PDB file of C-alpha atoms and ligand atoms in Angstrom:
ATOM      1  CA  MET A 353      -0.054  -0.039   0.088  1.00  0.00           C
ATOM      2  CA  ALA A 354       2.913   2.788   0.609  1.00  0.00           C
ATOM      3  CA  GLN A 355       4.720   1.738  -2.144  1.00  0.00           C
ATOM      4  CA  PHE A 356       1.706   2.036  -4.074  1.00  0.00           C
ATOM      5  CA  GLU A 357       0.825   5.633  -2.851  1.00  0.00           C
ATOM      6  CA  SER A 358       4.468   6.455  -3.566  1.00  0.00           C
ATOM      7  CA  LEU A 359       4.089   5.535  -7.297  1.00  0.00           C
ATOM      8  CA  TRP A 360       1.255   8.460  -7.030  1.00  0.00           C
ATOM      9  CA  THR A 361       3.005  10.753  -5.947  1.00  0.00           C
ATOM     10  CA  ILE A 362       5.909  11.963  -8.081  1.00  0.00           C
ATOM     11  CA  PRO A 363       3.780  12.239 -11.038  1.00  0.00           C
ATOM     12  CA  ILE A 364       1.411  14.770  -8.992  1.00  0.00           C
ATOM     13  CA  ILE A 365       4.081  16.609  -7.666  1.00  0.00           C
ATOM     14  CA  LEU A 366       5.584  16.811 -11.312  1.00  0.00           C
ATOM     15  CA  VAL A 367       2.283  18.109 -12.362  1.00  0.00           C
ATOM     16  CA  PHE A 368       1.872  20.663  -9.665  1.00  0.00           C
ATOM     17  CA  VAL A 369       5.615  21.717 -10.943  1.00  0.00           C
ATOM     18  CA  SER A 370       4.706  22.124 -14.424  1.00  0.00           C
ATOM     19  CA  ILE A 371       1.534  24.066 -13.863  1.00  0.00           C
ATOM     20  CA  GLY A 372       3.835  26.339 -11.309  1.00  0.00           C
ATOM     21  CA  SER A 373       6.154  27.292 -14.105  1.00  0.00           C
ATOM     22  CA  CYS A 374       3.428  28.013 -16.497  1.00  0.00           C
ATOM     23  CA  ILE A 375       1.400  29.911 -14.007  1.00  0.00           C
ATOM     24  CA  ALA A 376       1.878  33.590 -16.047  1.00  0.00           C
ATOM     25  CA  CYS A 377       3.772  36.788 -13.754  1.00  0.00           C
ATOM     26  CA  GLY A 378       2.160  38.836 -12.090  1.00  0.00           C
ATOM     27  CA  ARG A 379       1.521  42.178 -14.357  1.00  0.00           C
ATOM     28  CA  ALA A 380       4.195  43.991 -12.719  1.00  0.00           C
ATOM     29  CA  GLU A 381       6.767  41.084 -13.002  1.00  0.00           C
ATOM     30  CA  TYR A 382       8.771  39.199 -15.895  1.00  0.00           C
ATOM     31  CA  ARG A 383      10.429  35.799 -16.070  1.00  0.00           C
ATOM     32  CA  ILE A 384      13.474  35.141 -15.803  1.00  0.00           C
ATOM     33  CA  GLY A 385      13.558  31.335 -16.587  1.00  0.00           C
ATOM     34  CA  ASP A 386      11.254  30.268 -13.641  1.00  0.00           C
ATOM     35  CA  GLU A 387      11.601  33.483 -11.723  1.00  0.00           C
ATOM     36  CA  CYS A 388       9.303  36.119 -11.287  1.00  0.00           C
ATOM     37  CA  CYS A 389      10.712  39.353 -11.126  1.00  0.00           C
ATOM     38  CA  PRO A 390       9.814  42.553 -10.094  1.00  0.00           C
ATOM     39  CA  MET A 391       9.345  45.272 -13.160  1.00  0.00           C
ATOM     40  CA  CYS A 392      10.627  48.789 -12.761  1.00  0.00           C
ATOM     41  CA  SER A 393       7.535  50.735 -12.898  1.00  0.00           C
ATOM     42  CA  PRO A 394       6.788  51.765 -16.596  1.00  0.00           C
ATOM     43  CA  GLY A 395       6.527  55.513 -17.546  1.00  0.00           C
ATOM     44  CA  LEU A 396       7.985  56.338 -14.696  1.00  0.00           C
ATOM     45  CA  GLY A 397      12.334  56.998 -16.300  1.00  0.00           C
ATOM     46  CA  LEU A 398      13.216  53.633 -14.919  1.00  0.00           C
ATOM     47  CA  LYS A 399      15.228  51.240 -16.163  1.00  0.00           C
ATOM     48  CA  VAL A 400      16.606  47.786 -14.958  1.00  0.00           C
ATOM     49  CA  LYS A 401      20.000  48.319 -13.632  1.00  0.00           C
ATOM     50  CA  GLN A 402      20.545  44.439 -11.927  1.00  0.00           C
ATOM     51  CA  PRO A 403      18.737  41.856 -13.237  1.00  0.00           C
ATOM     52  CA  CYS A 404      16.726  39.943 -10.671  1.00  0.00           C
ATOM     53  CA  THR A 405      18.281  36.703  -9.079  1.00  0.00           C
ATOM     54  CA  PRO A 406      17.014  33.613  -6.992  1.00  0.00           C
ATOM     55  CA  SER A 407      18.513  35.348  -4.256  1.00  0.00           C
ATOM     56  CA  SER A 408      17.468  39.356  -4.814  1.00  0.00           C
ATOM     57  CA  ASP A 409      14.773  41.279  -6.147  1.00  0.00           C
ATOM     58  CA  THR A 410      15.111  43.445  -9.742  1.00  0.00           C
ATOM     59  CA  VAL A 411      17.171  46.442  -8.709  1.00  0.00           C
ATOM     60  CA  CYS A 412      15.768  49.622 -11.018  1.00  0.00           C
ATOM     61  CA  GLY A 413      17.778  52.935 -11.974  1.00  0.00           C
ATOM     62  CA  THR A 414      17.113  56.087 -13.026  1.00  0.00           C
ATOM     63  CA  LEU A 415      17.060  56.979 -16.885  1.00  0.00           C
ATOM     64  CA  GLU A 416      18.979  59.837 -18.286  1.00  0.00           C
ATOM     65  CA  GLY A 417      17.013  63.196 -17.886  1.00  0.00           C
ATOM     66  CA  PHE A 418      15.494  61.546 -14.814  1.00  0.00           C
ATOM     67  CA  TYR A 419      16.159  62.156 -10.909  1.00  0.00           C
ATOM     68  CA  CYS A 420      15.657  59.701  -8.111  1.00  0.00           C
ATOM     69  CA  LEU A 421      12.192  60.527  -6.049  1.00  0.00           C
ATOM     70  CA  ASP A 422      12.676  57.666  -4.035  1.00  0.00           C
ATOM     71  CA  PRO A 423      15.913  55.624  -3.170  1.00  0.00           C
ATOM     72  CA  THR A 424      16.212  52.373  -2.413  1.00  0.00           C
ATOM     73  CA  LYS A 425      19.738  51.095  -0.942  1.00  0.00           C
ATOM     74  CA  GLU A 426      20.948  50.166  -4.181  1.00  0.00           C
ATOM     75  CA  GLY A 427      18.458  51.919  -6.404  1.00  0.00           C
ATOM     76  CA  CYS A 428      15.789  53.882  -7.185  1.00  0.00           C
ATOM     77  CA  ARG A 429      11.209  53.177  -7.033  1.00  0.00           C
ATOM     78  CA  ALA A 430      10.762  55.845  -8.518  1.00  0.00           C
ATOM     79  CA  ALA A 431      12.084  58.672 -10.588  1.00  0.00           C
ATOM     80  CA  GLN A 432      11.274  62.144 -12.533  1.00  0.00           C
ATOM     81  CA  ARG A 433      12.201  63.794 -15.286  1.00  0.00           C
ATOM     82  CA  HIS A 434      14.552  66.902 -14.795  1.00  0.00           C
ATOM     83  CA  SER A 435      12.641  70.494 -15.305  1.00  0.00           C
ATOM     84  CA  SER A 436      13.545  72.657 -17.924  1.00  0.00           C
ATOM     85  CA  CYS A 437      14.251  76.204 -17.386  1.00  0.00           C
ATOM     86  CA  LYS A 438      12.046  79.005 -19.320  1.00  0.00           C
ATOM     87  CA  PRO A 439      13.686  81.325 -21.533  1.00  0.00           C
ATOM     88  CA  GLY A 440      14.950  84.086 -19.441  1.00  0.00           C
ATOM     89  CA  GLN A 441      16.115  81.440 -17.266  1.00  0.00           C
ATOM     90  CA  TYR A 442      19.514  79.926 -17.128  1.00  0.00           C
ATOM     91  CA  ILE A 443      20.495  76.385 -15.859  1.00  0.00           C
ATOM     92  CA  SER A 444      22.181  77.010 -12.550  1.00  0.00           C
ATOM     93  CA  HIS A 445      22.686  73.328 -11.537  1.00  0.00           C
ATOM     94  CA  THR A 446      22.571  70.643 -14.162  1.00  0.00           C
ATOM     95  CA  GLY A 447      19.861  67.864 -12.634  1.00  0.00           C
ATOM     96  CA  THR A 448      21.853  64.737 -11.524  1.00  0.00           C
ATOM     97  CA  ILE A 449      19.895  61.264 -10.652  1.00  0.00           C
ATOM     98  CA  SER A 450      19.590  62.519  -7.403  1.00  0.00           C
ATOM     99  CA  THR A 451      18.302  66.199  -7.655  1.00  0.00           C
ATOM    100  CA  ASP A 452      16.278  68.210 -10.272  1.00  0.00           C
ATOM    101  CA  THR A 453      17.863  71.041 -12.572  1.00  0.00           C
ATOM    102  CA  VAL A 454      18.062  74.359 -10.604  1.00  0.00           C
ATOM    103  CA  CYS A 455      17.167  77.130 -12.864  1.00  0.00           C
ATOM    104  CA  SER A 456      18.484  81.346 -12.201  1.00  0.00           C
ATOM    105  CA  ASP A 457      16.870  84.406 -13.891  1.00  0.00           C
ATOM    106  CA  CYS A 458      19.031  86.581 -16.408  1.00  0.00           C
ATOM    107  CA  THR A 459      19.690  89.839 -15.391  1.00  0.00           C
ATOM    108  CA  GLY A 460      21.365  92.906 -16.713  1.00  0.00           C
ATOM    109  CA  ASP A 461      22.446  93.421 -20.425  1.00  0.00           C
ATOM    110  CA  THR A 462      22.227  89.145 -20.762  1.00  0.00           C
ATOM    111  CA  TYR A 463      19.832  86.603 -22.409  1.00  0.00           C
ATOM    112  CA  SER A 464      19.560  82.910 -22.324  1.00  0.00           C
ATOM    113  CA  ASN A 465      17.066  80.758 -24.392  1.00  0.00           C
ATOM    114  CA  GLY A 466      16.387  77.903 -20.973  1.00  0.00           C
ATOM    115  CA  SER A 467      19.110  75.810 -22.362  1.00  0.00           C
ATOM    116  CA  PHE A 468      21.971  77.435 -21.529  1.00  0.00           C
ATOM    117  CA  THR A 469      24.178  77.096 -18.500  1.00  0.00           C
ATOM    118  CA  SER A 470      24.999  80.718 -18.174  1.00  0.00           C
ATOM    119  CA  CYS A 471      23.301  84.071 -19.377  1.00  0.00           C
ATOM    120  CA  GLN A 472      25.179  85.138 -22.539  1.00  0.00           C
ATOM    121  CA  PRO A 473      25.857  88.969 -23.045  1.00  0.00           C
ATOM    122  CA  HIS A 474      23.949  90.507 -25.829  1.00  0.00           C
ATOM    123  CA  THR A 475      25.693  91.370 -29.060  1.00  0.00           C
ATOM    124  CA  GLN A 476      26.728  95.185 -28.874  1.00  0.00           C
ATOM    125  CA  CYS A 477      26.339  96.031 -32.481  1.00  0.00           C
ATOM    126  CA  ASP A 478      28.179  98.963 -32.189  1.00  0.00           C
ATOM    127  CA  THR A 479      31.362  97.441 -31.229  1.00  0.00           C
ATOM    128  CA  LEU A 480      31.096  95.569 -34.405  1.00  0.00           C
ATOM    129  CA  LYS A 481      30.111  98.674 -36.837  1.00  0.00           C
ATOM    130  CA  LEU A 482      26.755  97.781 -36.713  1.00  0.00           C
ATOM    131  CA  GLN A 483      23.139  98.877 -36.474  1.00  0.00           C
ATOM    132  CA  GLN A 484      21.064  97.610 -33.874  1.00  0.00           C
ATOM    133  CA  ILE A 485      17.784  96.648 -35.291  1.00  0.00           C
ATOM    134  CA  LYS A 486      16.210  95.214 -31.928  1.00  0.00           C
ATOM    135  CA  SER A 487      17.419  95.611 -28.591  1.00  0.00           C
ATOM    136  CA  GLY A 488      17.896  92.440 -26.810  1.00  0.00           C
ATOM    137  CA  THR A 489      15.793  90.698 -24.256  1.00  0.00           C
ATOM    138  CA  HIS A 490      16.302  88.076 -21.085  1.00  0.00           C
ATOM    139  CA  TRP A 491      15.658  85.848 -23.538  1.00  0.00           C
ATOM    140  CA  SER A 492      17.180  86.783 -27.247  1.00  0.00           C
ATOM    141  CA  ASP A 493      20.117  88.504 -28.016  1.00  0.00           C
ATOM    142  CA  SER A 494      19.905  91.724 -29.891  1.00  0.00           C
ATOM    143  CA  GLU A 495      19.918  91.980 -33.894  1.00  0.00           C
ATOM    144  CA  CYS A 496      22.185  94.232 -35.308  1.00  0.00           C
ATOM    145  CA  GLY A 497      21.512  95.514 -39.190  1.00  0.00           C
ATOM    146  CA  PRO A 498      24.204  97.273 -41.629  1.00  0.00           C
ATOM    147  CA  GLN A 499      25.261 100.378 -40.141  1.00  0.00           C
ATOM    148  CA  ILE A 500      23.774 103.453 -42.612  1.00  0.00           C
ATOM    149  CA  SER A 501      26.783 105.662 -42.758  1.00  0.00           C
ATOM    150  CA  PRO A 502      26.665 109.011 -41.563  1.00  0.00           C
ATOM    151  CA  ILE A 503      27.455 110.522 -45.098  1.00  0.00           C
ATOM    152  CA  ALA A 504      24.607 108.729 -46.198  1.00  0.00           C
ATOM    153  CA  THR A 505      22.777 110.452 -43.906  1.00  0.00           C
ATOM    154  CA  LEU A 506      23.369 113.854 -44.298  1.00  0.00           C
ATOM    155  CA  ILE A 507      23.310 113.342 -47.899  1.00  0.00           C
ATOM    156  CA  PHE A 508      19.726 112.219 -47.873  1.00  0.00           C
ATOM    157  CA  ALA A 509      19.106 115.144 -45.182  1.00  0.00           C
ATOM    158  CA  VAL A 510      20.308 117.795 -47.266  1.00  0.00           C
ATOM    159  CA  VAL A 511      18.313 116.600 -50.662  1.00  0.00           C
ATOM    160  CA  VAL A 512      14.977 116.462 -48.296  1.00  0.00           C
ATOM    161  CA  GLY A 513      16.060 119.791 -47.285  1.00  0.00           C
ATOM    162  CA  VAL A 514      16.766 121.366 -50.443  1.00  0.00           C
ATOM    163  CA  LEU A 515      13.174 119.776 -52.220  1.00  0.00           C
ATOM    164  CA  ALA A 516      11.459 121.397 -49.499  1.00  0.00           C
ATOM    165  CA  VAL A 517      12.756 124.563 -49.664  1.00  0.00           C
ATOM    166  CA  ILE A 518      12.061 124.312 -53.609  1.00  0.00           C
ATOM    167  CA  ALA A 519       8.734 123.297 -52.995  1.00  0.00           C
ATOM    168  CA  ALA A 520       7.913 126.001 -50.504  1.00  0.00           C
ATOM    169  CA  VAL A 521       9.535 128.451 -52.881  1.00  0.00           C
ATOM    170  CA  THR A 522       7.423 127.707 -56.065  1.00  0.00           C
ATOM    171  CA  THR A 523       4.419 127.333 -54.495  1.00  0.00           C
ATOM    172  CA  ALA A 524       5.126 131.047 -52.701  1.00  0.00           C
ATOM    173  CA  ALA A 525       5.524 132.108 -56.341  1.00  0.00           C
ATOM    174  CA  ILE A 526       2.519 130.886 -57.575  1.00  0.00           C
ATOM    175  CA  MET A 527       0.293 132.216 -54.941  1.00  0.00           C
ATOM    176  CA  LYS A 528       1.671 136.046 -55.593  1.00  0.00           C
ATOM    177  CA  ARG A 529       1.163 135.411 -59.758  1.00  0.00           C
ATOM    178  CA  ARG A 530      -2.490 134.176 -58.798  1.00  0.00           C
ATOM    179  CA  ARG A 531      -2.655 136.954 -56.346  1.00  0.00           C
ATOM    180  CA  LYS A 532      -1.468 139.714 -58.542  1.00  0.00           C
ATOM    181  CA  LYS A 533      -3.665 138.422 -61.592  1.00  0.00           C
ATOM    182  CA  HIS A 534      -6.973 138.952 -59.537  1.00  0.00           C
ATOM    183  CA  ARG A 535      -6.110 142.159 -57.867  1.00  0.00           C
ATOM    184  CA  ARG A 536      -5.124 143.517 -61.750  1.00  0.00           C
ATOM    185  CA  SER A 537      -8.889 141.848 -62.738  1.00  0.00           C
ATOM    186  CA  PHE A 538     -10.237 143.740 -59.790  1.00  0.00           C
ATOM    187  CA  ASN A 539      -9.009 147.427 -60.567  1.00  0.00           C
ATOM    188  CA  SER A 540      -9.941 147.161 -64.025  1.00  0.00           C
TER     189      SER A 540
HETATM  190  C1  NAG B 664      19.097  77.650 -27.415  1.00  0.00           C
HETATM  191  O1  NAG B 664      20.001  77.737 -28.368  1.00  0.00           O
HETATM  192  C2  NAG B 664      20.361  76.990 -28.617  1.00  0.00           C
HETATM  193  C3  NAG B 664      22.128  77.113 -29.372  1.00  0.00           C
HETATM  194  O2  NAG B 664      21.447  78.520 -30.210  1.00  0.00           O
HETATM  195  C4  NAG B 664      19.497  75.686 -29.716  1.00  0.00           C
HETATM  196  O3  NAG B 664      20.727  74.672 -29.849  1.00  0.00           O
HETATM  197  C5  NAG B 664      18.844  75.287 -28.595  1.00  0.00           C
HETATM  198  O4  NAG B 664      17.936  74.204 -29.438  1.00  0.00           O
HETATM  199  C6  NAG B 664      17.527  76.239 -27.960  1.00  0.00           C
HETATM  200  N1  NAG B 664      16.654  75.829 -27.011  1.00  0.00           N
HETATM  201  C7  NAG B 664      15.835  76.270 -26.811  1.00  0.00           C
HETATM  202  C8  NAG B 664      14.630  75.744 -26.177  1.00  0.00           C
HETATM  203  O5  NAG B 664      15.235  77.000 -27.804  1.00  0.00           O
END
């Protein structure tokens, strides 16, 4: 009788073992061989740093551009993307795997589009012998254009002045002649 029982036990154990290895891992788990390992939380900037072993769980690490919100002894349970700086701000501390980016405002005659690590001084158009078309802001550089030479400006002013004088004199002469004609016809 004892022999008969043990004869049945082996296939029953085999059936249970094979059922066990066929059962799918949980939704937040993945399979390595016969092991179900916890996944690194999806969509949170984590990657597998150390796959699980029969004696240890998966170790997750932060992805490039993320910092850890919930550090563990060896890895990280939750991560968040580094903040980006706004135009008018510069990156005063680049984000690391454990700290977020720190942004600071530009001051004075400097600008940054939000991705610089320091504010850049505005281009001084006059030192480039150019004319400023647009003045700089904290988020954009100044814009320079070709310099109009002072002599060209002077010639233009003189020509406009002379034309204005000629126009005025001509108008006055025409008016005078008209008035004279009118008076003559009135006298006769
Ligand atoms: C800022 O300027 C740099 C270089 O001029 C450019 O590569 C980058 O894409 C700009 N960033 C933004 C956020 O506009």
